[in-house]
Coordinates of C-alpha atoms in Angstrom, one line a residue:
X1 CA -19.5 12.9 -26.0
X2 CA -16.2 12.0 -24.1
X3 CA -15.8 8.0 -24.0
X4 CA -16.1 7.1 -20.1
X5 CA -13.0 5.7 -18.7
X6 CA -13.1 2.8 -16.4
X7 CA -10.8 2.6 -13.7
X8 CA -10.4 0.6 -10.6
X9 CA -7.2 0.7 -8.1
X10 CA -5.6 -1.9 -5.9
X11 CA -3.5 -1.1 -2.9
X12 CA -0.6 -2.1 -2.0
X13 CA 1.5 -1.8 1.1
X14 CA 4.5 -2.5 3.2
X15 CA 6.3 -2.7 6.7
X16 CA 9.1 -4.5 8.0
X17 CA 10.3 -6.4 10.9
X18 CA 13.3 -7.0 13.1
X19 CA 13.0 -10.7 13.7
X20 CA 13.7 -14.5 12.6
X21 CA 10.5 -16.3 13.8
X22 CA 11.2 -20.3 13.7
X23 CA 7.8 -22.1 12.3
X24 CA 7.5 -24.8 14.3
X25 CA 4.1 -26.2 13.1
X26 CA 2.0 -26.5 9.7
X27 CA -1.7 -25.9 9.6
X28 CA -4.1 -27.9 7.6
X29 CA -5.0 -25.4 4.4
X30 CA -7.5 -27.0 1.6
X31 CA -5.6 -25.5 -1.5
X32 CA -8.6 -26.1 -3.6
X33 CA -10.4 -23.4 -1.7
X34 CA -7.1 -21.3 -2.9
X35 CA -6.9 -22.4 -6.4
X36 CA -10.6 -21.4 -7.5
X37 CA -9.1 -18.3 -8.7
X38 CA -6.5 -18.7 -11.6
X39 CA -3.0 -18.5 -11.3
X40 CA -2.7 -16.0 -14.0
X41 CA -3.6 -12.6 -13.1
X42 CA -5.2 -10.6 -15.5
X43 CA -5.4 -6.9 -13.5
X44 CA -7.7 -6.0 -11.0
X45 CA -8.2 -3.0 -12.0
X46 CA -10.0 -2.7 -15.9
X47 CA -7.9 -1.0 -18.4
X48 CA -9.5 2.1 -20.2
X49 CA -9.4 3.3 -23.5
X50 CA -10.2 6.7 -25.2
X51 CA -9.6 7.5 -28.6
X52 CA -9.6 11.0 -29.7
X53 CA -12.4 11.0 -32.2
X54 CA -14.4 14.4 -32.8
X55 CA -17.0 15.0 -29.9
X56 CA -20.4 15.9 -30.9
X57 CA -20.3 19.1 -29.4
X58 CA -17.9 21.5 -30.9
X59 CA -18.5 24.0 -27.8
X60 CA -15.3 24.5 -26.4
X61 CA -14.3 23.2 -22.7
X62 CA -12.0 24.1 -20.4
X63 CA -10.5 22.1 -17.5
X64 CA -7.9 23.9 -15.2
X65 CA -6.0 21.6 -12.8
X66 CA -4.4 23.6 -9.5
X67 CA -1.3 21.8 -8.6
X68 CA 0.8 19.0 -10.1
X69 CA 0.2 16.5 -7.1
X70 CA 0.2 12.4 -7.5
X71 CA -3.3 12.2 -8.5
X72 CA -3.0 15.2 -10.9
X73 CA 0.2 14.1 -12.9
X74 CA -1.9 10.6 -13.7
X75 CA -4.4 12.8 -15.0
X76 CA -2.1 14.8 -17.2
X77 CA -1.2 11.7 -18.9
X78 CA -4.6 10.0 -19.2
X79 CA -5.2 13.4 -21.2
X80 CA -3.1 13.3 -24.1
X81 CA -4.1 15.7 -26.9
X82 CA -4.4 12.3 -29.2
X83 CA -6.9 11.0 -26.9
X84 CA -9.2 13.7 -25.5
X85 CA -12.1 15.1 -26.9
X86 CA -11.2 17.6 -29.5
X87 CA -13.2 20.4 -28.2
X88 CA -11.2 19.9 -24.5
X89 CA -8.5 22.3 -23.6
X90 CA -6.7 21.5 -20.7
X91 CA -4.8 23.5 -18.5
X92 CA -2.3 22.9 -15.5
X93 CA -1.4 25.5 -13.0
X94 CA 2.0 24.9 -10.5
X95 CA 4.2 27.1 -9.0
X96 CA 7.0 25.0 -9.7
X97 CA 7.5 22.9 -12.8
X98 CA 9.0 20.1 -11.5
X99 CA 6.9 17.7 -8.6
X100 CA 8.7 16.1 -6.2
X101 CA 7.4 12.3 -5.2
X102 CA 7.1 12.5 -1.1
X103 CA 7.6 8.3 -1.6
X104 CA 11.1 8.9 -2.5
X105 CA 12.3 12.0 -0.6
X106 CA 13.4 10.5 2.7
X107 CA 15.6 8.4 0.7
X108 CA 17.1 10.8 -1.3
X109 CA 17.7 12.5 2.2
X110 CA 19.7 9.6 3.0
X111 CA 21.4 9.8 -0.4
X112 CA 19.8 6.6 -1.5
X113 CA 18.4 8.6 -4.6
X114 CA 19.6 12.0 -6.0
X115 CA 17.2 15.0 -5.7
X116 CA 16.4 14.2 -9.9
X117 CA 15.3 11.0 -9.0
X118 CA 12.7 11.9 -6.8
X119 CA 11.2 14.8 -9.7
X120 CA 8.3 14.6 -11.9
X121 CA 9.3 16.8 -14.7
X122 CA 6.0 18.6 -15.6
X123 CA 6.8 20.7 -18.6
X124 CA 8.0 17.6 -20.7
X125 CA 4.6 15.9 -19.5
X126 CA 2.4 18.5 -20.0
X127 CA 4.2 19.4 -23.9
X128 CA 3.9 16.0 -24.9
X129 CA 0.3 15.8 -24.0
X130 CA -0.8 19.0 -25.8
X131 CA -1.7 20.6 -22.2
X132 CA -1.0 24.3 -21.5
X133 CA 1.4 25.0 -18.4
X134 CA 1.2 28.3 -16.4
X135 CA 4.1 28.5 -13.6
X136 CA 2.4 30.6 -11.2
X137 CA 0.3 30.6 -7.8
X138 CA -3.4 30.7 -7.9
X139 CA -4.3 33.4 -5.4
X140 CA -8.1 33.6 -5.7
X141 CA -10.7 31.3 -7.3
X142 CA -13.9 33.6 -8.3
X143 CA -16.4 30.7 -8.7
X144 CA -19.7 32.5 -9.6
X145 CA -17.6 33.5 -13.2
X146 CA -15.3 30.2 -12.6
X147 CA -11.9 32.3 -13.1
X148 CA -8.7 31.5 -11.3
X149 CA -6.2 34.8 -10.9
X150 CA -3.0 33.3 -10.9
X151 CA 0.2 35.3 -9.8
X152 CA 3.1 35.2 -12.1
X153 CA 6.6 36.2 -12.2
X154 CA 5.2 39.1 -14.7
X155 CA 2.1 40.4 -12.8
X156 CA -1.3 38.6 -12.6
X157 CA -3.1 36.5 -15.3
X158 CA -6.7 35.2 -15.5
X159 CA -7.6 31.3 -16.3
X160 CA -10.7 30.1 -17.1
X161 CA -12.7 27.3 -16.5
X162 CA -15.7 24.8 -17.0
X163 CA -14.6 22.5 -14.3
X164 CA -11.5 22.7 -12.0
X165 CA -9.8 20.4 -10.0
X166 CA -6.8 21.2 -6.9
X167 CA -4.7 18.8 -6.1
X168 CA -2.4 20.8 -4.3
X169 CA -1.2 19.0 -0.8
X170 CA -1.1 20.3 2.3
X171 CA 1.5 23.2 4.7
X172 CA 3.2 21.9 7.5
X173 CA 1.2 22.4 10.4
X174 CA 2.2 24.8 13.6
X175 CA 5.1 26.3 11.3
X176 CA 3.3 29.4 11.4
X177 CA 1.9 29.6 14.9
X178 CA 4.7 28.4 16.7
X179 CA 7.2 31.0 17.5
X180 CA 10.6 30.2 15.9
X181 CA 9.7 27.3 14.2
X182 CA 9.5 29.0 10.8
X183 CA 12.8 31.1 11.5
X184 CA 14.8 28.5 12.7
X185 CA 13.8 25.0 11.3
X186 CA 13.9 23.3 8.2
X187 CA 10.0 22.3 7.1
X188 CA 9.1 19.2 5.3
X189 CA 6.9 21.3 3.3
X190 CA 7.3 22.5 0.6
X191 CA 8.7 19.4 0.1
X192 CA 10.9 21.1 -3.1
X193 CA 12.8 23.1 -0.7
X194 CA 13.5 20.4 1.8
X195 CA 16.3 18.8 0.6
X196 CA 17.8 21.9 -0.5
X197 CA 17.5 23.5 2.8
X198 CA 19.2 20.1 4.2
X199 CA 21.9 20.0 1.6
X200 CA 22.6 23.6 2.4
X201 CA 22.6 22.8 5.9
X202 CA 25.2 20.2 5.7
X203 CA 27.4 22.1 3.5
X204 CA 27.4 24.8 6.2
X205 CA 28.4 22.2 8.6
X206 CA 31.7 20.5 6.8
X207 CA 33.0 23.6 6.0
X208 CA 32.8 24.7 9.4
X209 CA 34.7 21.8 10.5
X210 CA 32.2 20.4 13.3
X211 CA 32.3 17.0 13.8
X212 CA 29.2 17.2 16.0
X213 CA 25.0 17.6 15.7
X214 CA 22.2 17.5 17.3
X215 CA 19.3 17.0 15.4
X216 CA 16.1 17.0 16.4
X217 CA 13.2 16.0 14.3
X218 CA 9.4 17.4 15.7
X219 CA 6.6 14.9 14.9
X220 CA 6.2 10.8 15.4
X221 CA 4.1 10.4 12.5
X222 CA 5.5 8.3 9.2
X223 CA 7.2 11.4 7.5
X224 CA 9.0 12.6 11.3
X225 CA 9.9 8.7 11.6
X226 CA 11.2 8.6 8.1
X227 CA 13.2 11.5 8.4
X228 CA 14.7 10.9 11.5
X229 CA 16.3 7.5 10.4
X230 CA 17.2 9.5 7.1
X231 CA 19.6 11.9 8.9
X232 CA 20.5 9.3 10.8
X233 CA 21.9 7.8 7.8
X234 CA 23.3 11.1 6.2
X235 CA 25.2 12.4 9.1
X236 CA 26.3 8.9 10.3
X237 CA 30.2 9.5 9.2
X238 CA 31.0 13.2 10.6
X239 CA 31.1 11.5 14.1
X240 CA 29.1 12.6 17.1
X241 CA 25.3 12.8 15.8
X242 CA 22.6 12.6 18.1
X243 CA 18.8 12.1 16.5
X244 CA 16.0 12.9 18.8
X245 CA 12.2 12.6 17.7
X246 CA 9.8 14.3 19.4
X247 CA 6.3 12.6 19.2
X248 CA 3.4 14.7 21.3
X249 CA 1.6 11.2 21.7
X250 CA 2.1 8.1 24.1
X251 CA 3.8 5.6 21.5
X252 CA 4.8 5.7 18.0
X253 CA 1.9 4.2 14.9
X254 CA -0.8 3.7 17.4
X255 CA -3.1 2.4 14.9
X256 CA -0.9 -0.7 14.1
X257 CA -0.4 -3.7 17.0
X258 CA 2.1 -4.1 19.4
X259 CA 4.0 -6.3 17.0
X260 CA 4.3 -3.6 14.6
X261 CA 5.1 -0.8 17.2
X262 CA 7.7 -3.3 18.5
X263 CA 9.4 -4.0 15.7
X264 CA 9.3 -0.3 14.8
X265 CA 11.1 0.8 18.0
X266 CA 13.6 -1.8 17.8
X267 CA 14.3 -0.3 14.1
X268 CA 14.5 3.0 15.6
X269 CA 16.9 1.6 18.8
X270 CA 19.5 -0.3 16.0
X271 CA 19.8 3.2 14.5
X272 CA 20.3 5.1 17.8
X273 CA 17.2 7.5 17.4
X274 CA 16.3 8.8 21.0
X275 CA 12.2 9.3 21.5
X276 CA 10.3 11.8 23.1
X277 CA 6.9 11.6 23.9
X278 CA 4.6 13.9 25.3
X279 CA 6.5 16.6 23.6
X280 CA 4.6 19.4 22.3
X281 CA 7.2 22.5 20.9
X282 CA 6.0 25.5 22.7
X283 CA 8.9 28.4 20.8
X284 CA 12.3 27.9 19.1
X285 CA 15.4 29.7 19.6
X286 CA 18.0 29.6 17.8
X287 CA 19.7 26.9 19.7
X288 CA 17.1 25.2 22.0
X289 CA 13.4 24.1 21.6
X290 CA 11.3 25.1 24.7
X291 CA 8.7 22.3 25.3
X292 CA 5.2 23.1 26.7
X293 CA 6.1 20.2 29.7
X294 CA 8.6 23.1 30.2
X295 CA 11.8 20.8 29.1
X296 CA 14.4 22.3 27.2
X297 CA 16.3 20.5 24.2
X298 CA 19.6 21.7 22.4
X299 CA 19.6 21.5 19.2
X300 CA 21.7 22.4 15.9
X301 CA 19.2 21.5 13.7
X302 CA 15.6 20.7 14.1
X303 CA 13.5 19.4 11.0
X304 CA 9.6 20.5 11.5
X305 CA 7.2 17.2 10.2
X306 CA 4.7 18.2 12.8
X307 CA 1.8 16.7 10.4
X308 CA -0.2 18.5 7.5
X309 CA -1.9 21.9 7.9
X310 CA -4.5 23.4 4.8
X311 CA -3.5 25.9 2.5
X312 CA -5.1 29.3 2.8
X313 CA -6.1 29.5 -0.7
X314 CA -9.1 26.7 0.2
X315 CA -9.1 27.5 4.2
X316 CA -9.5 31.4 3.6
X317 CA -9.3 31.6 -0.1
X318 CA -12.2 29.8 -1.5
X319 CA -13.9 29.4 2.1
X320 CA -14.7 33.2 2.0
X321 CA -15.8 32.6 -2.1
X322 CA -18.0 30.5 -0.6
X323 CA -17.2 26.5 -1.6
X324 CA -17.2 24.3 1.2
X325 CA -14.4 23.5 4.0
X326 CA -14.6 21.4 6.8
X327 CA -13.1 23.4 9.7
X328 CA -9.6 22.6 9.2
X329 CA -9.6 23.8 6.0
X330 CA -9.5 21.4 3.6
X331 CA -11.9 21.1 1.0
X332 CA -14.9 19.0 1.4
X333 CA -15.9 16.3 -1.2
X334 CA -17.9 13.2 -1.7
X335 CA -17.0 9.9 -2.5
X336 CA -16.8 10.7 -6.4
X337 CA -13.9 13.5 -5.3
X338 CA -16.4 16.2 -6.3
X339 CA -17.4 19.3 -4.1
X340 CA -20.1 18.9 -1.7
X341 CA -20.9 22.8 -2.5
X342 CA -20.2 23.3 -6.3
X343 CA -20.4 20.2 -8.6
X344 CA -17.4 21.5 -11.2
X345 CA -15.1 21.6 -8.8
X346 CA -13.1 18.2 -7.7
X347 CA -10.0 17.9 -5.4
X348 CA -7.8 15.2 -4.5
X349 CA -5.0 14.2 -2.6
X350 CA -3.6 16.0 0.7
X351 CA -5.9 19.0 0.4
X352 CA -9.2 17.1 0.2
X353 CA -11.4 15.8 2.9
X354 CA -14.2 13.1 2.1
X355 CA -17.4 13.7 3.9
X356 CA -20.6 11.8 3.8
X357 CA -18.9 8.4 3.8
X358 CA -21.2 5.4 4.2
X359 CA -21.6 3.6 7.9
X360 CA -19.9 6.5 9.5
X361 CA -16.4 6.1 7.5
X362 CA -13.8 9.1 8.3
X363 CA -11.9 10.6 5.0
X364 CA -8.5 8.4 4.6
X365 CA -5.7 10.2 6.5
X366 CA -3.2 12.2 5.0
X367 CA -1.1 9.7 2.9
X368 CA 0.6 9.4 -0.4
X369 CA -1.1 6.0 -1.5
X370 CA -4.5 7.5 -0.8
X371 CA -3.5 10.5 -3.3
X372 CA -2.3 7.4 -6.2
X373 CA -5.0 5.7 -5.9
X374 CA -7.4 7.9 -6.5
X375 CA -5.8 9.1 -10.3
X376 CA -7.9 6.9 -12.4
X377 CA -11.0 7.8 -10.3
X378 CA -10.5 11.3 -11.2
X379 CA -9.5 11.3 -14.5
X380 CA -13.1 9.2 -15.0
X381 CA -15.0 11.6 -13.1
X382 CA -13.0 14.9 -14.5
X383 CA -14.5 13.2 -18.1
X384 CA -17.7 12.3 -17.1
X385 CA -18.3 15.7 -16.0
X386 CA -16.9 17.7 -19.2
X387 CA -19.2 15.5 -21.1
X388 CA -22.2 16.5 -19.5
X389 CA -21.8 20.0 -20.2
X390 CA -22.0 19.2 -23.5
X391 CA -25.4 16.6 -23.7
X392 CA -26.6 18.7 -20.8
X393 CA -26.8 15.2 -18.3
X394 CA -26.6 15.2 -14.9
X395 CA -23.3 13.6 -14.5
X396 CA -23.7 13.3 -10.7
X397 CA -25.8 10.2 -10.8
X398 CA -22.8 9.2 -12.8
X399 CA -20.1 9.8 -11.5
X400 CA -17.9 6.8 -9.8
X401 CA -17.3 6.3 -6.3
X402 CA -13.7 6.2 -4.8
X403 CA -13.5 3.7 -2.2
X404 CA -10.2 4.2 -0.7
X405 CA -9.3 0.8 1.4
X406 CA -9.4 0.2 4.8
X407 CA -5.6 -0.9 4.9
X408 CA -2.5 -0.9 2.8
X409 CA 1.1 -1.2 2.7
X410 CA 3.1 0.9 4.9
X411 CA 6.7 1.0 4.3
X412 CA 9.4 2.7 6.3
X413 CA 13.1 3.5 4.7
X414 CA 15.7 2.8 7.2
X415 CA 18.2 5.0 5.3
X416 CA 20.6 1.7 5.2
X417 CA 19.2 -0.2 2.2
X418 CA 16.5 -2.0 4.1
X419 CA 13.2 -0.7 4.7
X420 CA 10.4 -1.8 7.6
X421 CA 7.0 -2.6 6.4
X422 CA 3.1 -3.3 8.1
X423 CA 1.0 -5.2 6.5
X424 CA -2.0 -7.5 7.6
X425 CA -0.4 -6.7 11.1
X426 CA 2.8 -8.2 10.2
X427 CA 6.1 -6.1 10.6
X428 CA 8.4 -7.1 7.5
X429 CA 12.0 -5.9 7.7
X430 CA 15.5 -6.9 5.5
X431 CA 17.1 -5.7 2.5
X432 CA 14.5 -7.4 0.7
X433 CA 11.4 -4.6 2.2
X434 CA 13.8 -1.9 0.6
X435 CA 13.8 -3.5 -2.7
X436 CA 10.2 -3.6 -3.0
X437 CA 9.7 -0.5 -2.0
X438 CA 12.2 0.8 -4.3
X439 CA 10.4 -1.3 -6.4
X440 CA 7.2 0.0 -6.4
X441 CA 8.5 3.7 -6.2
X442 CA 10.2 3.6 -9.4
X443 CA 7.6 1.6 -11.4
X444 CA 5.2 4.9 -10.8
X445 CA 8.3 7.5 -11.4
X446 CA 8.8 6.1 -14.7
X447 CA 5.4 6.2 -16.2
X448 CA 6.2 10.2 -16.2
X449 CA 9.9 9.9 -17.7
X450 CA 10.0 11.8 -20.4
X451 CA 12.1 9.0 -22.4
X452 CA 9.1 6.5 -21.5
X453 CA 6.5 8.6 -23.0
X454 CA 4.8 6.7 -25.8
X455 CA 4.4 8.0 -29.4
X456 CA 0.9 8.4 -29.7
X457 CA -1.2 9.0 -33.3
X458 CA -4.0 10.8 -33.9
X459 CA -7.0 8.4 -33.3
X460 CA -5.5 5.7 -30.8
X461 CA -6.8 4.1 -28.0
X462 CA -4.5 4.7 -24.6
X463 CA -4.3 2.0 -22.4
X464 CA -5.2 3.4 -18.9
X465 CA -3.5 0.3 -17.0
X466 CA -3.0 0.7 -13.0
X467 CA 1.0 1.0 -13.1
X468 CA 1.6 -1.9 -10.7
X469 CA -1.5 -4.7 -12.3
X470 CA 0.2 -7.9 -12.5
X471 CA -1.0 -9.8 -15.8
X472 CA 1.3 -12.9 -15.0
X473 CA 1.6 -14.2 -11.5
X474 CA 3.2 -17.7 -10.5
X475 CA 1.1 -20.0 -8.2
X476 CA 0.5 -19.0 -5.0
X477 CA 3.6 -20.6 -2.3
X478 CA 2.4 -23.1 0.2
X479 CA 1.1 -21.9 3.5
X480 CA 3.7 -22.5 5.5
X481 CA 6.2 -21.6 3.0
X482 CA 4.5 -18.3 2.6
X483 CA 5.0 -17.7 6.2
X484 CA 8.4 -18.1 6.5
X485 CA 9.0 -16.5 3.6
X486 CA 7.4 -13.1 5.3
X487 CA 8.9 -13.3 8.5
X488 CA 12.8 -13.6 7.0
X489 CA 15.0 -10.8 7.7
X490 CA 18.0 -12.1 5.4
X491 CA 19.5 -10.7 2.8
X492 CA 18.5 -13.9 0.4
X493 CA 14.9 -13.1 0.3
X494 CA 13.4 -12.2 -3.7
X495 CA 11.2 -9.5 -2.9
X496 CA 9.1 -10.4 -5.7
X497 CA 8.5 -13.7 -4.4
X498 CA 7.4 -11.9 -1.2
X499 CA 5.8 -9.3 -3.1
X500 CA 3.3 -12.1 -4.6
X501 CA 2.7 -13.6 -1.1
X502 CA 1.1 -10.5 0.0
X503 CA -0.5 -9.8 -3.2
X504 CA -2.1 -13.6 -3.4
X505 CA -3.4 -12.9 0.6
X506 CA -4.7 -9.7 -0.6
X507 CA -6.7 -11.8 -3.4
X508 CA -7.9 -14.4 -1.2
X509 CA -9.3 -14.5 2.2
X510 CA -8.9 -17.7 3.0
X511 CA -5.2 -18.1 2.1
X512 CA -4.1 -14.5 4.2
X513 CA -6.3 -16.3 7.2
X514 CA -4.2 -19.5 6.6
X515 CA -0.8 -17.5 6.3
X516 CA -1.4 -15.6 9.4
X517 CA -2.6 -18.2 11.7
X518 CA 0.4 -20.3 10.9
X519 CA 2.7 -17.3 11.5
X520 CA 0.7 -16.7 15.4
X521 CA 1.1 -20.5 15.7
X522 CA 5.1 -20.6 15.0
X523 CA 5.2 -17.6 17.4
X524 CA 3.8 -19.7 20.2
X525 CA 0.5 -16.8 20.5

């Protein structure tokens, strides 16, 4: 029987602000209400352990993953030959064998990072856990005799499976459909060939000897914004660069407050990025983008980030093998990640939609922290449902739920060693925001390093630990000392002193309430 493994996540997230606010007042705060919890932290989330002891069953099992996305590579390393049942085979199918981490590519844009730094190296991952790699693109999924027909450099080559899971992202959306754009743009997807088609790009450009670009960047969401600041930053010292951002909505991030979208736009005004809104691309030339408002734009370059579009293996793949989409095309699962139409088949990440949500809940949006978090959910359920092929249970009843919160940490790279963050609908902004962020980037990068991989025997128990659980945490800051502390833009703030502020207000109700009000009152609001 494979040992169950517990898992539970916390979120974490990030924004920044452009302003000094002066606290003028203190609240009363009862720190006793604060202080019920103890100071030290032991992890929110449960750590796991498997141990690789003979299953009962010596059947042999197969599980396939399709694509080496965040949630996937967590998996991959949960899995360890040491650790999983000894009848289990696993298997991971990728086009490419390197991943690239979407946290870290708009800073290696801006040169922040190299292009390594922002790869998850899969064959060292997947040869130190004992799992089979096959570089190749699965081109049809035949789920009544659970085969996968995977195209390889060589020809064709069948896979199969007792239980599969994709985690394979998402295309750029209107890339396709819109004349030009695939012709003459650079797409953020693939995300493997975007900084190569940028560095390409800019080589092009110093050799020619131009001193001057135009770059426009189509779509206001968090990647377009990201981006736009990145180039920003790249381009900054050949001399006369222009950054436009076209966003087909009113305002930038309309799901934070004004604050936030305040703050963000005066980001985006120190940097000298010109919006757009109400900009939908109708065609591409080679030199201008014709907009359906019938404005033209010059351009010299013109990154596509319109948002995230299905793949057609599960829009017109799998849909026509009959496993069921929603009608964008992404594949539709419950709250345990598991197909709604065939109960061996899981997906995660960009190319999954949850459906069926409790109290009328929409799936999570398209986001990197969404795919993270829901690793150790997987890699439960993914076990859970091996073992009861073998004891012939119905895993569904047992399956765990993922519950993917409400809100989280968004943080925006600036491209200049600072970063903007949102959280609890404060903008957070300084050198500081970039740190963390760094921070927290690096701390899941490293768990797949191939020097950090741990020397496992035969027999151990793997510790399954959420990368970022805290075990030792100093006592929570004073209220009002906590509020300051957020709302500095300096280059003095510790951003793991800040880092704990909005982890202890994430912990306790009654202290973020406290914190905020005293922020709104120092504000005069």
């Amino acid at each position: 029987m494979v040992r169950r493994l517990l898992s539970t996540w916390i979120a974490i997230s990030l924004t920044q602000c452009n302003h000094v606010y002066c606290f003028k007042s203190i609240i009363p705060f009862n720190r006793s209400l604060h202080f019920k919890r103890c100071c030290t932290f032991t992890s929110i989330r449960k750590t796991t352990t498997m141990t690789a002891t003979s299953s009962p069953s010596t059947t042999p099992r197969k599980l396939v993953l399709v694509g080496g996305g965040h949630a996937h590579v967590q998996v991959l390393k949960s899995l360890h030959k040491f650790i999983r049942p000894s009848n289990l085979s696993v298997t991971l199918i990728d086009a490419q064998s390197d991943a690239s981490y979407s946290g870290m590519v708009p800073g290696c844009v801006s040169k922040l990072y190299t292009p390594d730094e922002t790869l998850i190296r899969l064959k060292p991952l997947t040869t130190w856990a004992g799992i089979e790699f096959v570089q190749g693109t699965v081109v049809d999924v035949n789920l009544d005799s659970k085969v996968l027909n995977v195209k390889k450099e060589g020809g064709e080559e069948e896979v199969e499976f007792d239980v599969v899971c994709f985690d394979i992202g998402s295309t750029s959306r209107g890339l396709v459909d819109t004349i030009g754009a695939l012709e003459y743009t650079i797409p953020t997807r693939p995300i493997s060939n975007l900084i190569t088609r940028i560095e390409e790009a800019e080589i092009l450009l110093r050799q020619s000897g131009e001193k001057d670009a135009n770059v426009v960047v189509v779509g206001g969401g968090a990647a377009g914004i990201e981006l736009a600041l990145a180039m920003r930053a790249r381009w900054n010292d050949l001399g006369d660069v222009s950054v436009t951002l076209l966003d087909s909505g009113t305002e930038l991030v309309p799901s934070e407050n004004k604050r936030c979208r305040q703050a963000l736009l005066s980001v985006l005004d120190d940097h000298d990025i010109t919006i757009q809104h109400s900009s939908m691309v109708s065609h591409i030339t080679s030199s201008h983008i014709h907009l359906q408002n019938e404005k033209v734009l010059p351009y010299t370059h013109c990154i596509w980030a319109a948002g995230a579009s299905s793949h057609d293996l599960a829009d017109v793949t799998m849909r026509k093998r009959g496993l069921a989409v929603d009608d964008r095309g992404w594949i539709a699962v419950n709250e345990s990640l598991q197909s709604i139409s065939h109960p061996f088949v899981f997906a995660a990440g960009d190319c999954a939609t949850m459906v069926g949500l409790p109290k009328g809940k929409s799936s999570p949006p398209k986001a990197g922290v969404y795919a993270v978090r829901s690793g150790p959910i997987l890699i439960e359920n993914l076990t859970k449902m091996i073992g009861s092929l073998d004891d012939n249970s119905e895993a569904n009843n047992k399956l765990t739920q993922y519950e993917p919160q409400g809100d989280f940490l968004k943080l925006i790279m600036c491209g200049d060693g600072t970063a903007l963050g949102f959280r609890f609908g404060l903008p957070l902004r300084g050198k500081w925001v970039w740190h963390l962020k760094d921070k927290i980037d690096t701390m899941f990068m490293e768990l797949f390093a191939k020097e950090n991989l741990p020397d496992i025997k035969e027999g151990e128990a793997y510790d399954t630990s959420q990368y970022d659980a805290i075990v030792n945490r100093p006592k929570p800051l004073e209220v009002e000392e906590a509020g300051r502390l957020l709302m500095r833009t300096d280059d003095e703030v510790e951003y793991e002193q800040a880092w704990n502020v909005l982890r202890d207000m994430m912990a306790d109700d009654d202290y973020q309430k406290h914190v905020l009000k005293l922020i709104e009152m120092s504000q005069g609001e």
